[in-house]
């Protein structure tokens, strides 16, 4: 098994490939034969080798990527183990309990049932019977990736099964709100530590695989950015759940039948967006309080309005959820709180707890 991290030699090889491509392009523009005919440029070094590497990744990983369908929807999934467990997005399964699964380059349809869905991470596990012939994927970690690394997205975009697109890692560690989809029973969430990628992600890619050139699933494509000016997907801006989070949540579901440790920070309140007299949001109000939670232990009260976490402004309940997704259980944070009718804000330090799971 090769490491996810590339050696200096690998980096030098990539630089050499870029240089060779530039030189070949220059030669193609300038080179002519004695008879005035263009001289075909020599094939750039390493290009064939890189193409072979891409093809080898597809050949190795694509058998682990499946199409998941139910009435009215199509998504993708990744074979997790030989017992028939498949990890996908929670919004792919929605409220469904039974699914049809198609494997790469096969017309055979297999029946699957839901094991457990965990909307806070937008992850779920389903299971097909008789998984002995399945090819489990090998999971890598987003934390070992670098901006600029090559990746491929594999899945069933627009129902086109076994499709592959490619791009690069555009950014790491993004915290991205994911909207609710009431029509399929998905409540929405905030995705944490995501990989931003230029590999095209379209409807149907959700739940599939974002793969590095070391044949590892480093992410699960989940969300494409929306361009507000056109009301559609923003080309080349997609987000994937990190492989280490997907692997952890799926392993908990397989071992326990559910998620037992969310790994997400929480303050132990129910928050609502508070607005001023003009309707503008001014903070996250404490609508309910867990009497045994960290907020209660720190002295917060129902009716308090949280306006900052450390230096980050909080204007809505979703702002609060987003900032908490960036932090870890056990971390101490300072909250700036308005407590009507007092005019002066309070600073309250809270040691974050862990988001409970049901």
PDB file of N, CA, C and O in Angstrom, residues 279-322:
ATOM      1  N   UNK A 279     -36.485  43.583  11.504  1.00  0.00           N
ATOM      2  CA  UNK A 279     -36.440  42.246  10.932  1.00  0.00           C
ATOM      3  C   UNK A 279     -35.051  41.745  10.633  1.00  0.00           C
ATOM      4  O   UNK A 279     -34.899  40.653  10.061  1.00  0.00           O
ATOM      5  N   UNK A 280     -34.021  42.494  11.010  1.00  0.00           N
ATOM      6  CA  UNK A 280     -32.654  42.065  10.761  1.00  0.00           C
ATOM      7  C   UNK A 280     -32.177  41.118  11.857  1.00  0.00           C
ATOM      8  O   UNK A 280     -32.417  41.366  13.047  1.00  0.00           O
ATOM      9  N   UNK A 281     -31.494  40.027  11.496  1.00  0.00           N
ATOM     10  CA  UNK A 281     -31.016  39.085  12.517  1.00  0.00           C
ATOM     11  C   UNK A 281     -29.913  39.713  13.364  1.00  0.00           C
ATOM     12  O   UNK A 281     -29.018  40.388  12.841  1.00  0.00           O
ATOM     13  N   UNK A 282     -29.970  39.456  14.658  1.00  0.00           N
ATOM     14  CA  UNK A 282     -28.991  40.056  15.572  1.00  0.00           C
ATOM     15  C   UNK A 282     -28.308  39.017  16.463  1.00  0.00           C
ATOM     16  O   UNK A 282     -27.437  39.372  17.254  1.00  0.00           O
ATOM     17  N   UNK A 283     -28.689  37.744  16.347  1.00  0.00           N
ATOM     18  CA  UNK A 283     -28.026  36.741  17.181  1.00  0.00           C
ATOM     19  C   UNK A 283     -28.809  35.453  17.261  1.00  0.00           C
ATOM     20  O   UNK A 283     -29.905  35.320  16.699  1.00  0.00           O
ATOM     21  N   UNK A 284     -28.214  34.484  17.961  1.00  0.00           N
ATOM     22  CA  UNK A 284     -28.847  33.183  18.192  1.00  0.00           C
ATOM     23  C   UNK A 284     -29.404  33.165  19.603  1.00  0.00           C
ATOM     24  O   UNK A 284     -28.648  33.209  20.586  1.00  0.00           O
ATOM     25  N   UNK A 285     -30.719  33.113  19.706  1.00  0.00           N
ATOM     26  CA  UNK A 285     -31.353  33.143  21.013  1.00  0.00           C
ATOM     27  C   UNK A 285     -31.458  31.764  21.633  1.00  0.00           C
ATOM     28  O   UNK A 285     -31.670  30.764  20.928  1.00  0.00           O
ATOM     29  N   UNK A 286     -31.310  31.692  22.939  1.00  0.00           N
ATOM     30  CA  UNK A 286     -31.437  30.427  23.675  1.00  0.00           C
ATOM     31  C   UNK A 286     -32.922  30.196  23.937  1.00  0.00           C
ATOM     32  O   UNK A 286     -33.524  30.831  24.815  1.00  0.00           O
ATOM     33  N   UNK A 287     -33.524  29.287  23.157  1.00  0.00           N
ATOM     34  CA  UNK A 287     -34.952  28.989  23.305  1.00  0.00           C
ATOM     35  C   UNK A 287     -35.194  27.896  24.325  1.00  0.00           C
ATOM     36  O   UNK A 287     -36.248  27.853  24.966  1.00  0.00           O
ATOM     37  N   UNK A 288     -34.239  26.984  24.465  1.00  0.00           N
ATOM     38  CA  UNK A 288     -34.336  25.903  25.446  1.00  0.00           C
ATOM     39  C   UNK A 288     -32.929  25.526  25.849  1.00  0.00           C
ATOM     40  O   UNK A 288     -31.957  25.733  25.108  1.00  0.00           O
ATOM     41  N   UNK A 289     -32.821  24.947  27.053  1.00  0.00           N
ATOM     42  CA  UNK A 289     -31.518  24.701  27.652  1.00  0.00           C
ATOM     43  C   UNK A 289     -31.497  23.304  28.258  1.00  0.00           C
ATOM     44  O   UNK A 289     -32.413  22.930  28.996  1.00  0.00           O
ATOM     45  N   UNK A 290     -30.479  22.515  27.908  1.00  0.00           N
ATOM     46  CA  UNK A 290     -30.288  21.227  28.566  1.00  0.00           C
ATOM     47  C   UNK A 290     -29.765  21.495  29.971  1.00  0.00           C
ATOM     48  O   UNK A 290     -28.663  22.036  30.134  1.00  0.00           O
ATOM     49  N   UNK A 291     -30.538  21.142  31.006  1.00  0.00           N
ATOM     50  CA  UNK A 291     -30.099  21.477  32.373  1.00  0.00           C
ATOM     51  C   UNK A 291     -28.790  20.823  32.767  1.00  0.00           C
ATOM     52  O   UNK A 291     -28.121  21.300  33.695  1.00  0.00           O
ATOM     53  N   UNK A 292     -28.410  19.748  32.081  1.00  0.00           N
ATOM     54  CA  UNK A 292     -27.151  19.063  32.389  1.00  0.00           C
ATOM     55  C   UNK A 292     -26.065  19.349  31.350  1.00  0.00           C
ATOM     56  O   UNK A 292     -25.010  18.710  31.359  1.00  0.00           O
ATOM     57  N   UNK A 293     -26.329  20.298  30.451  1.00  0.00           N
ATOM     58  CA  UNK A 293     -25.394  20.574  29.374  1.00  0.00           C
ATOM     59  C   UNK A 293     -24.361  21.620  29.730  1.00  0.00           C
ATOM     60  O   UNK A 293     -24.427  22.270  30.788  1.00  0.00           O
ATOM     61  N   UNK A 294     -23.393  21.842  28.848  1.00  0.00           N
ATOM     62  CA  UNK A 294     -22.307  22.784  29.123  1.00  0.00           C
ATOM     63  C   UNK A 294     -22.770  24.235  29.223  1.00  0.00           C
ATOM     64  O   UNK A 294     -22.209  25.012  30.002  1.00  0.00           O
ATOM     65  N   UNK A 295     -23.785  24.639  28.445  1.00  0.00           N
ATOM     66  CA  UNK A 295     -24.258  26.021  28.524  1.00  0.00           C
ATOM     67  C   UNK A 295     -24.865  26.322  29.890  1.00  0.00           C
ATOM     68  O   UNK A 295     -24.595  27.370  30.501  1.00  0.00           O
ATOM     69  N   UNK A 296     -25.688  25.391  30.379  1.00  0.00           N
ATOM     70  CA  UNK A 296     -26.283  25.574  31.702  1.00  0.00           C
ATOM     71  C   UNK A 296     -25.210  25.613  32.783  1.00  0.00           C
ATOM     72  O   UNK A 296     -25.277  26.434  33.711  1.00  0.00           O
ATOM     73  N   UNK A 297     -24.214  24.742  32.658  1.00  0.00           N
ATOM     74  CA  UNK A 297     -23.138  24.720  33.652  1.00  0.00           C
ATOM     75  C   UNK A 297     -22.352  26.022  33.643  1.00  0.00           C
ATOM     76  O   UNK A 297     -21.814  26.445  34.684  1.00  0.00           O
ATOM     77  N   UNK A 298     -22.274  26.694  32.493  1.00  0.00           N
ATOM     78  CA  UNK A 298     -21.523  27.943  32.407  1.00  0.00           C
ATOM     79  C   UNK A 298     -22.346  29.159  32.810  1.00  0.00           C
ATOM     80  O   UNK A 298     -21.800  30.257  32.938  1.00  0.00           O
ATOM     81  N   UNK A 299     -23.663  28.985  32.994  1.00  0.00           N
ATOM     82  CA  UNK A 299     -24.492  30.085  33.458  1.00  0.00           C
ATOM     83  C   UNK A 299     -25.381  30.731  32.417  1.00  0.00           C
ATOM     84  O   UNK A 299     -25.990  31.767  32.686  1.00  0.00           O
ATOM     85  N   UNK A 300     -25.478  30.146  31.208  1.00  0.00           N
ATOM     86  CA  UNK A 300     -26.421  30.701  30.235  1.00  0.00           C
ATOM     87  C   UNK A 300     -27.852  30.456  30.681  1.00  0.00           C
ATOM     88  O   UNK A 300     -28.129  29.512  31.427  1.00  0.00           O
ATOM     89  N   UNK A 301     -28.764  31.313  30.199  1.00  0.00           N
ATOM     90  CA  UNK A 301     -30.169  31.216  30.558  1.00  0.00           C
ATOM     91  C   UNK A 301     -31.034  31.265  29.302  1.00  0.00           C
ATOM     92  O   UNK A 301     -30.627  31.795  28.272  1.00  0.00           O
ATOM     93  N   UNK A 302     -32.248  30.724  29.426  1.00  0.00           N
ATOM     94  CA  UNK A 302     -33.228  30.878  28.359  1.00  0.00           C
ATOM     95  C   UNK A 302     -33.506  32.366  28.183  1.00  0.00           C
ATOM     96  O   UNK A 302     -33.699  33.101  29.158  1.00  0.00           O
ATOM     97  N   UNK A 303     -33.508  32.820  26.928  1.00  0.00           N
ATOM     98  CA  UNK A 303     -33.696  34.240  26.641  1.00  0.00           C
ATOM     99  C   UNK A 303     -32.405  34.966  26.319  1.00  0.00           C
ATOM    100  O   UNK A 303     -32.443  36.058  25.736  1.00  0.00           O
ATOM    101  N   UNK A 304     -31.254  34.382  26.681  1.00  0.00           N
ATOM    102  CA  UNK A 304     -29.972  34.976  26.302  1.00  0.00           C
ATOM    103  C   UNK A 304     -29.825  34.968  24.786  1.00  0.00           C
ATOM    104  O   UNK A 304     -30.360  34.089  24.090  1.00  0.00           O
ATOM    105  N   UNK A 305     -29.068  35.939  24.274  1.00  0.00           N
ATOM    106  CA  UNK A 305     -28.815  36.036  22.833  1.00  0.00           C
ATOM    107  C   UNK A 305     -27.310  35.967  22.604  1.00  0.00           C
ATOM    108  O   UNK A 305     -26.568  36.846  23.073  1.00  0.00           O
ATOM    109  N   UNK A 306     -26.860  34.929  21.912  1.00  0.00           N
ATOM    110  CA  UNK A 306     -25.431  34.762  21.627  1.00  0.00           C
ATOM    111  C   UNK A 306     -25.108  35.575  20.374  1.00  0.00           C
ATOM    112  O   UNK A 306     -25.697  35.362  19.303  1.00  0.00           O
ATOM    113  N   UNK A 307     -24.139  36.499  20.500  1.00  0.00           N
ATOM    114  CA  UNK A 307     -23.784  37.367  19.371  1.00  0.00           C
ATOM    115  C   UNK A 307     -22.370  37.114  18.851  1.00  0.00           C
ATOM    116  O   UNK A 307     -22.049  37.543  17.739  1.00  0.00           O
ATOM    117  N   UNK A 308     -21.548  36.398  19.624  1.00  0.00           N
ATOM    118  CA  UNK A 308     -20.196  36.074  19.159  1.00  0.00           C
ATOM    119  C   UNK A 308     -19.707  34.777  19.804  1.00  0.00           C
ATOM    120  O   UNK A 308     -20.066  34.472  20.944  1.00  0.00           O
ATOM    121  N   UNK A 309     -18.906  34.039  19.039  1.00  0.00           N
ATOM    122  CA  UNK A 309     -18.071  32.971  19.602  1.00  0.00           C
ATOM    123  C   UNK A 309     -16.636  33.385  19.336  1.00  0.00           C
ATOM    124  O   UNK A 309     -16.231  33.521  18.168  1.00  0.00           O
ATOM    125  N   UNK A 310     -15.883  33.595  20.412  1.00  0.00           N
ATOM    126  CA  UNK A 310     -14.549  34.166  20.275  1.00  0.00           C
ATOM    127  C   UNK A 310     -14.680  35.447  19.440  1.00  0.00           C
ATOM    128  O   UNK A 310     -15.451  36.316  19.783  1.00  0.00           O
ATOM    129  N   UNK A 311     -13.994  35.561  18.313  1.00  0.00           N
ATOM    130  CA  UNK A 311     -14.093  36.789  17.530  1.00  0.00           C
ATOM    131  C   UNK A 311     -15.084  36.714  16.396  1.00  0.00           C
ATOM    132  O   UNK A 311     -15.212  37.658  15.609  1.00  0.00           O
ATOM    133  N   UNK A 312     -15.805  35.609  16.278  1.00  0.00           N
ATOM    134  CA  UNK A 312     -16.709  35.400  15.142  1.00  0.00           C
ATOM    135  C   UNK A 312     -18.119  35.874  15.464  1.00  0.00           C
ATOM    136  O   UNK A 312     -18.722  35.450  16.459  1.00  0.00           O
ATOM    137  N   UNK A 313     -18.650  36.731  14.599  1.00  0.00           N
ATOM    138  CA  UNK A 313     -19.988  37.262  14.800  1.00  0.00           C
ATOM    139  C   UNK A 313     -21.038  36.185  14.565  1.00  0.00           C
ATOM    140  O   UNK A 313     -20.940  35.382  13.643  1.00  0.00           O
ATOM    141  N   UNK A 314     -22.053  36.167  15.418  1.00  0.00           N
ATOM    142  CA  UNK A 314     -23.187  35.247  15.297  1.00  0.00           C
ATOM    143  C   UNK A 314     -24.438  36.087  15.080  1.00  0.00           C
ATOM    144  O   UNK A 314     -24.848  36.851  15.953  1.00  0.00           O
ATOM    145  N   UNK A 315     -25.057  35.934  13.910  1.00  0.00           N
ATOM    146  CA  UNK A 315     -26.280  36.675  13.617  1.00  0.00           C
ATOM    147  C   UNK A 315     -27.502  35.778  13.510  1.00  0.00           C
ATOM    148  O   UNK A 315     -28.633  36.251  13.648  1.00  0.00           O
ATOM    149  N   UNK A 316     -27.284  34.493  13.251  1.00  0.00           N
ATOM    150  CA  UNK A 316     -28.402  33.564  13.091  1.00  0.00           C
ATOM    151  C   UNK A 316     -28.103  32.264  13.825  1.00  0.00           C
ATOM    152  O   UNK A 316     -26.956  31.990  14.206  1.00  0.00           O
ATOM    153  N   UNK A 317     -29.142  31.454  13.977  1.00  0.00           N
ATOM    154  CA  UNK A 317     -28.939  30.132  14.587  1.00  0.00           C
ATOM    155  C   UNK A 317     -28.023  29.281  13.719  1.00  0.00           C
ATOM    156  O   UNK A 317     -27.229  28.489  14.229  1.00  0.00           O
ATOM    157  N   UNK A 318     -28.092  29.440  12.388  1.00  0.00           N
ATOM    158  CA  UNK A 318     -27.198  28.681  11.518  1.00  0.00           C
ATOM    159  C   UNK A 318     -25.751  29.141  11.667  1.00  0.00           C
ATOM    160  O   UNK A 318     -24.835  28.323  11.577  1.00  0.00           O
ATOM    161  N   UNK A 319     -25.541  30.431  11.903  1.00  0.00           N
ATOM    162  CA  UNK A 319     -24.178  30.902  12.188  1.00  0.00           C
ATOM    163  C   UNK A 319     -23.597  30.161  13.388  1.00  0.00           C
ATOM    164  O   UNK A 319     -22.428  29.756  13.377  1.00  0.00           O
ATOM    165  N   UNK A 320     -24.418  30.004  14.422  1.00  0.00           N
ATOM    166  CA  UNK A 320     -23.957  29.298  15.613  1.00  0.00           C
ATOM    167  C   UNK A 320     -23.611  27.856  15.284  1.00  0.00           C
ATOM    168  O   UNK A 320     -22.562  27.337  15.690  1.00  0.00           O
ATOM    169  N   UNK A 321     -24.471  27.195  14.519  1.00  0.00           N
ATOM    170  CA  UNK A 321     -24.225  25.805  14.128  1.00  0.00           C
ATOM    171  C   UNK A 321     -22.943  25.692  13.313  1.00  0.00           C
ATOM    172  O   UNK A 321     -22.142  24.756  13.497  1.00  0.00           O
ATOM    173  N   UNK A 322     -22.715  26.648  12.420  1.00  0.00           N
ATOM    174  CA  UNK A 322     -21.524  26.617  11.580  1.00  0.00           C
ATOM    175  C   UNK A 322     -20.262  26.777  12.412  1.00  0.00           C
ATOM    176  O   UNK A 322     -19.277  26.044  12.223  1.00  0.00           O
TER     177      UNK A 322
END
